[in-house]
């Protein structure tokens, strides 16, 4: 547990990282460095995207596994890693 | 028949004896009238002449008296009387009679129900009788009657023909076939037959039985009626079978998942079921999750859990998630990704890839200057720092050695001195990966300062380290925890007693099998021993390859030397470095404390093959050129770098820049004429093509920092420098080849050009 917290702190301390959210597969946020409202929004919107992405990968090749997903926007980059029980979101501003 | 009999009844006496029917007839009708009597007489007469055919004449349909007359052989008038009362002279009297007849005849026929006068009655009679000629004819055998015959003849006029026919017609009555309702043919058994007696006896018995049946008490006549059950409708009510449509799509991943899960998770699921009752709800949730995952739905199992389990599950699972291994993996992936984002330009420069310019980043004015600067003219080669491998754990520890992994060139192992040098403090090994520049992937702590390390090439995850207290250990870097140490020579009886200065893996040819090469670990240490380490049956043991003694007695030295007897008490020379020949692994060169280098062979543990003496002071590092297999460099504390060729016992070339201890020298794996040397406070990169007198590139360390370790990166124009702060800085060789002539430089040419420098 402490390791996890430590890692999350380290992630948060990286350059450009705006927020880190850890949520379980049902959409409940476990840890978050953003405000509640934003957290809930992110989680609720990212979850179906994840499901879709995983399904797509499985259809293409069942032996393949989902590692991470990056969504690059104009203002920042959203990195999502996921497993069967949880997923993790990090929002990072790109290095100038 | 009854009707006919009524007529016969009135007739007085003379016709009595013939038929019963006639008597009956007579009895039925007591009253008589003239008309009727007359007709009855006629009827009687006709009765007698039953056998005769007669003809009817329809010309006078009115009365039978006028019509046909039948005479028998004696000439008496035997014309039968008509059965039906003649209608031709209806008088009021007949009306009464008819009513009487009606009453009497009521049973027989429905015709007489009408209250009309006789004519109607008689007409009805006639009709009734006429309508059944054949029928009555059929039964005529047993009965008398000509009446049936006669009646139609008398009253034929009424019904029979609608049109009066001129001539008569024949009525032919014939017998129908016999209708047999039951035919039981008897079984005939001849009296002479064998079983005739038995049959007779049976017959007799049966007759007795039948006769005894009559009055005996055993038998009781009783009739019964089988009941035909009444059908009754009975209704029941049932619940309708609810049908639910259920379908699923068997996608490829679905099949794959259930297939792989059924084979892998069978045991875990069973064990979970066994412990179901004993374990807490947490485990139940896990098994539920796995079960629900098997339903084939890719959607999360949230929808299938009960509401009351929901809360418990989430609470307990939250913590479990965070501590699960998969989560750690994901977090590390996330970290790598984020770091990659940050360091992308640096890594690209490291790998020699073009830097991807971020399309949305703002272009700062400072970077533009740099770009223009690069495009310009010849610039002095510099080391451009890319990034630094540093972490709080390693801060302050002096780096003593670095090495790349043989298989995965992105993994770097760094050995740290624990505490201040000289004190046996727990040392540290960190494995860094290029994918995560911020945090080391593995951290191992050793009981002593690490002095040297090297990855094995046959088992790429094995890392051999030598420590300050003389022990040699092998770590498995795939495992992240404390069980990584595979072998440790602390318990070995023949372990080194002095610091191990270098460990190296080398592929050795097995004597027995010829071609095969087995990798062995060779270490050199301060106790003068070169030992080969083996792992046999989990036992880490060593075999001495050679023991070096300080005295020259056992050496085949150039200077001859005094012959001294072998004496175990003689002090042993510290062997500081060793390097195996890249091609012929049976030969290796060692450098010793007293400045001499020896070429030795594995097969010969007593004598050296050659001795190279040049350095007056300890030889700190020897390295064969990776490209030219017979050239090696040596450095020593006297600040010189010597380039040797194997065969010649004098160095070919010598490089000096500053009077400082050269800690290490490394060839560049990319270019055959480039090597770098690390002095205490500077790094020098020599390019022999460009200059043999001066280093091409000199980089000074920051003040207060001692540079202690050097490494080239294969495939990349970068070097890694480790310093006393515990940081490994990665530098890119910038402008190194700018302005270089196009001809490819060969070391031999360079050496030849030097020519006779020292020979």
PDB file of N, CA and C in Angstrom, chain B residues 269-315:
ATOM      1  N   UNK B 269      -9.978 -22.188  -9.011  1.00  0.00           N
ATOM      2  CA  UNK B 269     -11.409 -22.058  -8.723  1.00  0.00           C
ATOM      3  C   UNK B 269     -11.862 -23.120  -7.747  1.00  0.00           C
ATOM      4  N   UNK B 270     -11.343 -24.316  -7.918  1.00  0.00           N
ATOM      5  CA  UNK B 270     -11.754 -25.371  -7.002  1.00  0.00           C
ATOM      6  C   UNK B 270     -11.307 -25.060  -5.600  1.00  0.00           C
ATOM      7  N   UNK B 271     -10.107 -24.588  -5.505  1.00  0.00           N
ATOM      8  CA  UNK B 271      -9.625 -24.291  -4.163  1.00  0.00           C
ATOM      9  C   UNK B 271     -10.430 -23.170  -3.547  1.00  0.00           C
ATOM     10  N   UNK B 272     -10.869 -22.291  -4.384  1.00  0.00           N
ATOM     11  CA  UNK B 272     -11.680 -21.219  -3.834  1.00  0.00           C
ATOM     12  C   UNK B 272     -13.016 -21.739  -3.370  1.00  0.00           C
ATOM     13  N   UNK B 273     -13.524 -22.690  -4.130  1.00  0.00           N
ATOM     14  CA  UNK B 273     -14.815 -23.220  -3.697  1.00  0.00           C
ATOM     15  C   UNK B 273     -14.675 -23.972  -2.389  1.00  0.00           C
ATOM     16  N   UNK B 274     -13.564 -24.672  -2.252  1.00  0.00           N
ATOM     17  CA  UNK B 274     -13.375 -25.427  -1.013  1.00  0.00           C
ATOM     18  C   UNK B 274     -13.333 -24.487   0.167  1.00  0.00           C
ATOM     19  N   UNK B 275     -12.663 -23.396  -0.027  1.00  0.00           N
ATOM     20  CA  UNK B 275     -12.523 -22.470   1.087  1.00  0.00           C
ATOM     21  C   UNK B 275     -13.678 -21.514   1.196  1.00  0.00           C
ATOM     22  N   UNK B 276     -14.649 -21.711   0.388  1.00  0.00           N
ATOM     23  CA  UNK B 276     -15.749 -20.766   0.353  1.00  0.00           C
ATOM     24  C   UNK B 276     -16.362 -20.587   1.720  1.00  0.00           C
ATOM     25  N   UNK B 277     -16.561 -21.694   2.369  1.00  0.00           N
ATOM     26  CA  UNK B 277     -17.246 -21.567   3.636  1.00  0.00           C
ATOM     27  C   UNK B 277     -16.366 -20.991   4.716  1.00  0.00           C
ATOM     28  N   UNK B 278     -15.106 -21.255   4.550  1.00  0.00           N
ATOM     29  CA  UNK B 278     -14.231 -20.817   5.629  1.00  0.00           C
ATOM     30  C   UNK B 278     -13.740 -19.394   5.436  1.00  0.00           C
ATOM     31  N   UNK B 279     -13.572 -19.037   4.197  1.00  0.00           N
ATOM     32  CA  UNK B 279     -13.007 -17.708   3.995  1.00  0.00           C
ATOM     33  C   UNK B 279     -14.047 -16.626   4.136  1.00  0.00           C
ATOM     34  N   UNK B 280     -13.522 -15.429   4.133  1.00  0.00           N
ATOM     35  CA  UNK B 280     -14.438 -14.306   4.288  1.00  0.00           C
ATOM     36  C   UNK B 280     -15.063 -13.958   2.955  1.00  0.00           C
ATOM     37  N   UNK B 281     -15.838 -12.978   2.986  1.00  0.00           N
ATOM     38  CA  UNK B 281     -16.548 -12.586   1.779  1.00  0.00           C
ATOM     39  C   UNK B 281     -15.599 -12.077   0.707  1.00  0.00           C
ATOM     40  N   UNK B 282     -14.467 -11.632   1.124  1.00  0.00           N
ATOM     41  CA  UNK B 282     -13.534 -11.122   0.135  1.00  0.00           C
ATOM     42  C   UNK B 282     -13.221 -12.150  -0.915  1.00  0.00           C
ATOM     43  N   UNK B 283     -12.973 -13.352  -0.462  1.00  0.00           N
ATOM     44  CA  UNK B 283     -12.642 -14.411  -1.398  1.00  0.00           C
ATOM     45  C   UNK B 283     -13.829 -14.756  -2.258  1.00  0.00           C
ATOM     46  N   UNK B 284     -14.965 -14.654  -1.649  1.00  0.00           N
ATOM     47  CA  UNK B 284     -16.150 -14.972  -2.434  1.00  0.00           C
ATOM     48  C   UNK B 284     -16.282 -14.017  -3.604  1.00  0.00           C
ATOM     49  N   UNK B 285     -15.902 -12.792  -3.303  1.00  0.00           N
ATOM     50  CA  UNK B 285     -15.989 -11.821  -4.376  1.00  0.00           C
ATOM     51  C   UNK B 285     -15.056 -12.173  -5.502  1.00  0.00           C
ATOM     52  N   UNK B 286     -13.897 -12.648  -5.130  1.00  0.00           N
ATOM     53  CA  UNK B 286     -12.926 -12.994  -6.164  1.00  0.00           C
ATOM     54  C   UNK B 286     -13.466 -14.116  -7.024  1.00  0.00           C
ATOM     55  N   UNK B 287     -14.004 -15.143  -6.342  1.00  0.00           N
ATOM     56  CA  UNK B 287     -14.514 -16.270  -7.130  1.00  0.00           C
ATOM     57  C   UNK B 287     -15.698 -15.835  -7.963  1.00  0.00           C
ATOM     58  N   UNK B 288     -16.467 -14.921  -7.413  1.00  0.00           N
ATOM     59  CA  UNK B 288     -17.595 -14.441  -8.218  1.00  0.00           C
ATOM     60  C   UNK B 288     -17.106 -13.726  -9.445  1.00  0.00           C
ATOM     61  N   UNK B 289     -16.071 -12.990  -9.218  1.00  0.00           N
ATOM     62  CA  UNK B 289     -15.567 -12.228 -10.360  1.00  0.00           C
ATOM     63  C   UNK B 289     -15.073 -13.171 -11.431  1.00  0.00           C
ATOM     64  N   UNK B 290     -14.379 -14.218 -10.989  1.00  0.00           N
ATOM     65  CA  UNK B 290     -13.878 -15.134 -11.999  1.00  0.00           C
ATOM     66  C   UNK B 290     -15.017 -15.894 -12.645  1.00  0.00           C
ATOM     67  N   UNK B 291     -16.024 -16.234 -11.874  1.00  0.00           N
ATOM     68  CA  UNK B 291     -17.148 -16.958 -12.458  1.00  0.00           C
ATOM     69  C   UNK B 291     -17.879 -16.068 -13.442  1.00  0.00           C
ATOM     70  N   UNK B 292     -18.092 -14.860 -13.012  1.00  0.00           N
ATOM     71  CA  UNK B 292     -18.864 -14.006 -13.900  1.00  0.00           C
ATOM     72  C   UNK B 292     -18.092 -13.675 -15.144  1.00  0.00           C
ATOM     73  N   UNK B 293     -16.805 -13.742 -15.036  1.00  0.00           N
ATOM     74  CA  UNK B 293     -16.015 -13.441 -16.220  1.00  0.00           C
ATOM     75  C   UNK B 293     -16.188 -14.523 -17.262  1.00  0.00           C
ATOM     76  N   UNK B 294     -16.577 -15.673 -16.792  1.00  0.00           N
ATOM     77  CA  UNK B 294     -16.684 -16.776 -17.735  1.00  0.00           C
ATOM     78  C   UNK B 294     -17.981 -16.783 -18.492  1.00  0.00           C
ATOM     79  N   UNK B 295     -18.862 -15.885 -18.134  1.00  0.00           N
ATOM     80  CA  UNK B 295     -20.128 -15.905 -18.866  1.00  0.00           C
ATOM     81  C   UNK B 295     -19.958 -15.445 -20.285  1.00  0.00           C
ATOM     82  N   UNK B 296     -18.786 -14.972 -20.549  1.00  0.00           N
ATOM     83  CA  UNK B 296     -18.560 -14.642 -21.942  1.00  0.00           C
ATOM     84  C   UNK B 296     -18.836 -13.198 -22.256  1.00  0.00           C
ATOM     85  N   UNK B 297     -19.148 -12.483 -21.236  1.00  0.00           N
ATOM     86  CA  UNK B 297     -19.422 -11.087 -21.539  1.00  0.00           C
ATOM     87  C   UNK B 297     -18.179 -10.280 -21.277  1.00  0.00           C
ATOM     88  N   UNK B 298     -17.894  -9.435 -22.188  1.00  0.00           N
ATOM     89  CA  UNK B 298     -16.714  -8.632 -21.994  1.00  0.00           C
ATOM     90  C   UNK B 298     -16.975  -7.428 -21.120  1.00  0.00           C
ATOM     91  N   UNK B 299     -18.249  -7.170 -20.899  1.00  0.00           N
ATOM     92  CA  UNK B 299     -18.587  -6.017 -20.079  1.00  0.00           C
ATOM     93  C   UNK B 299     -18.262  -6.347 -18.643  1.00  0.00           C
ATOM     94  N   UNK B 300     -17.974  -5.342 -17.892  1.00  0.00           N
ATOM     95  CA  UNK B 300     -17.548  -5.580 -16.518  1.00  0.00           C
ATOM     96  C   UNK B 300     -18.626  -6.299 -15.744  1.00  0.00           C
ATOM     97  N   UNK B 301     -18.199  -6.998 -14.745  1.00  0.00           N
ATOM     98  CA  UNK B 301     -19.112  -7.849 -13.999  1.00  0.00           C
ATOM     99  C   UNK B 301     -19.958  -7.062 -13.032  1.00  0.00           C
ATOM    100  N   UNK B 302     -19.931  -5.783 -13.129  1.00  0.00           N
ATOM    101  CA  UNK B 302     -20.675  -4.974 -12.176  1.00  0.00           C
ATOM    102  C   UNK B 302     -22.150  -5.284 -12.214  1.00  0.00           C
ATOM    103  N   UNK B 303     -22.661  -5.525 -13.360  1.00  0.00           N
ATOM    104  CA  UNK B 303     -24.105  -5.686 -13.483  1.00  0.00           C
ATOM    105  C   UNK B 303     -24.610  -6.958 -12.830  1.00  0.00           C
ATOM    106  N   UNK B 304     -23.741  -7.870 -12.531  1.00  0.00           N
ATOM    107  CA  UNK B 304     -24.220  -9.157 -12.054  1.00  0.00           C
ATOM    108  C   UNK B 304     -24.141  -9.312 -10.554  1.00  0.00           C
ATOM    109  N   UNK B 305     -23.553  -8.389  -9.894  1.00  0.00           N
ATOM    110  CA  UNK B 305     -23.427  -8.568  -8.440  1.00  0.00           C
ATOM    111  C   UNK B 305     -24.682  -8.083  -7.749  1.00  0.00           C
ATOM    112  N   UNK B 306     -24.904  -8.685  -6.612  1.00  0.00           N
ATOM    113  CA  UNK B 306     -26.081  -8.248  -5.869  1.00  0.00           C
ATOM    114  C   UNK B 306     -25.836  -6.908  -5.240  1.00  0.00           C
ATOM    115  N   UNK B 307     -26.896  -6.296  -4.873  1.00  0.00           N
ATOM    116  CA  UNK B 307     -26.754  -4.960  -4.310  1.00  0.00           C
ATOM    117  C   UNK B 307     -26.075  -5.013  -2.958  1.00  0.00           C
ATOM    118  N   UNK B 308     -26.396  -6.009  -2.183  1.00  0.00           N
ATOM    119  CA  UNK B 308     -25.820  -6.009  -0.840  1.00  0.00           C
ATOM    120  C   UNK B 308     -24.366  -6.434  -0.845  1.00  0.00           C
ATOM    121  N   UNK B 309     -23.987  -7.206  -1.820  1.00  0.00           N
ATOM    122  CA  UNK B 309     -22.582  -7.569  -1.916  1.00  0.00           C
ATOM    123  C   UNK B 309     -21.759  -6.437  -2.475  1.00  0.00           C
ATOM    124  N   UNK B 310     -22.446  -5.573  -3.117  1.00  0.00           N
ATOM    125  CA  UNK B 310     -21.771  -4.544  -3.891  1.00  0.00           C
ATOM    126  C   UNK B 310     -20.861  -3.726  -2.999  1.00  0.00           C
ATOM    127  N   UNK B 311     -21.432  -3.261  -1.942  1.00  0.00           N
ATOM    128  CA  UNK B 311     -20.660  -2.336  -1.116  1.00  0.00           C
ATOM    129  C   UNK B 311     -19.464  -3.027  -0.509  1.00  0.00           C
ATOM    130  N   UNK B 312     -19.703  -4.209   0.025  1.00  0.00           N
ATOM    131  CA  UNK B 312     -18.600  -4.939   0.650  1.00  0.00           C
ATOM    132  C   UNK B 312     -17.505  -5.205  -0.348  1.00  0.00           C
ATOM    133  N   UNK B 313     -17.965  -5.593  -1.483  1.00  0.00           N
ATOM    134  CA  UNK B 313     -17.008  -5.992  -2.506  1.00  0.00           C
ATOM    135  C   UNK B 313     -16.128  -4.816  -2.880  1.00  0.00           C
ATOM    136  N   UNK B 314     -16.753  -3.699  -3.084  1.00  0.00           N
ATOM    137  CA  UNK B 314     -15.957  -2.575  -3.529  1.00  0.00           C
ATOM    138  C   UNK B 314     -14.981  -2.158  -2.460  1.00  0.00           C
ATOM    139  N   UNK B 315     -15.446  -2.157  -1.246  1.00  0.00           N
ATOM    140  CA  UNK B 315     -14.544  -1.695  -0.201  1.00  0.00           C
ATOM    141  C   UNK B 315     -13.353  -2.611  -0.065  1.00  0.00           C
TER     142      UNK B 315
END
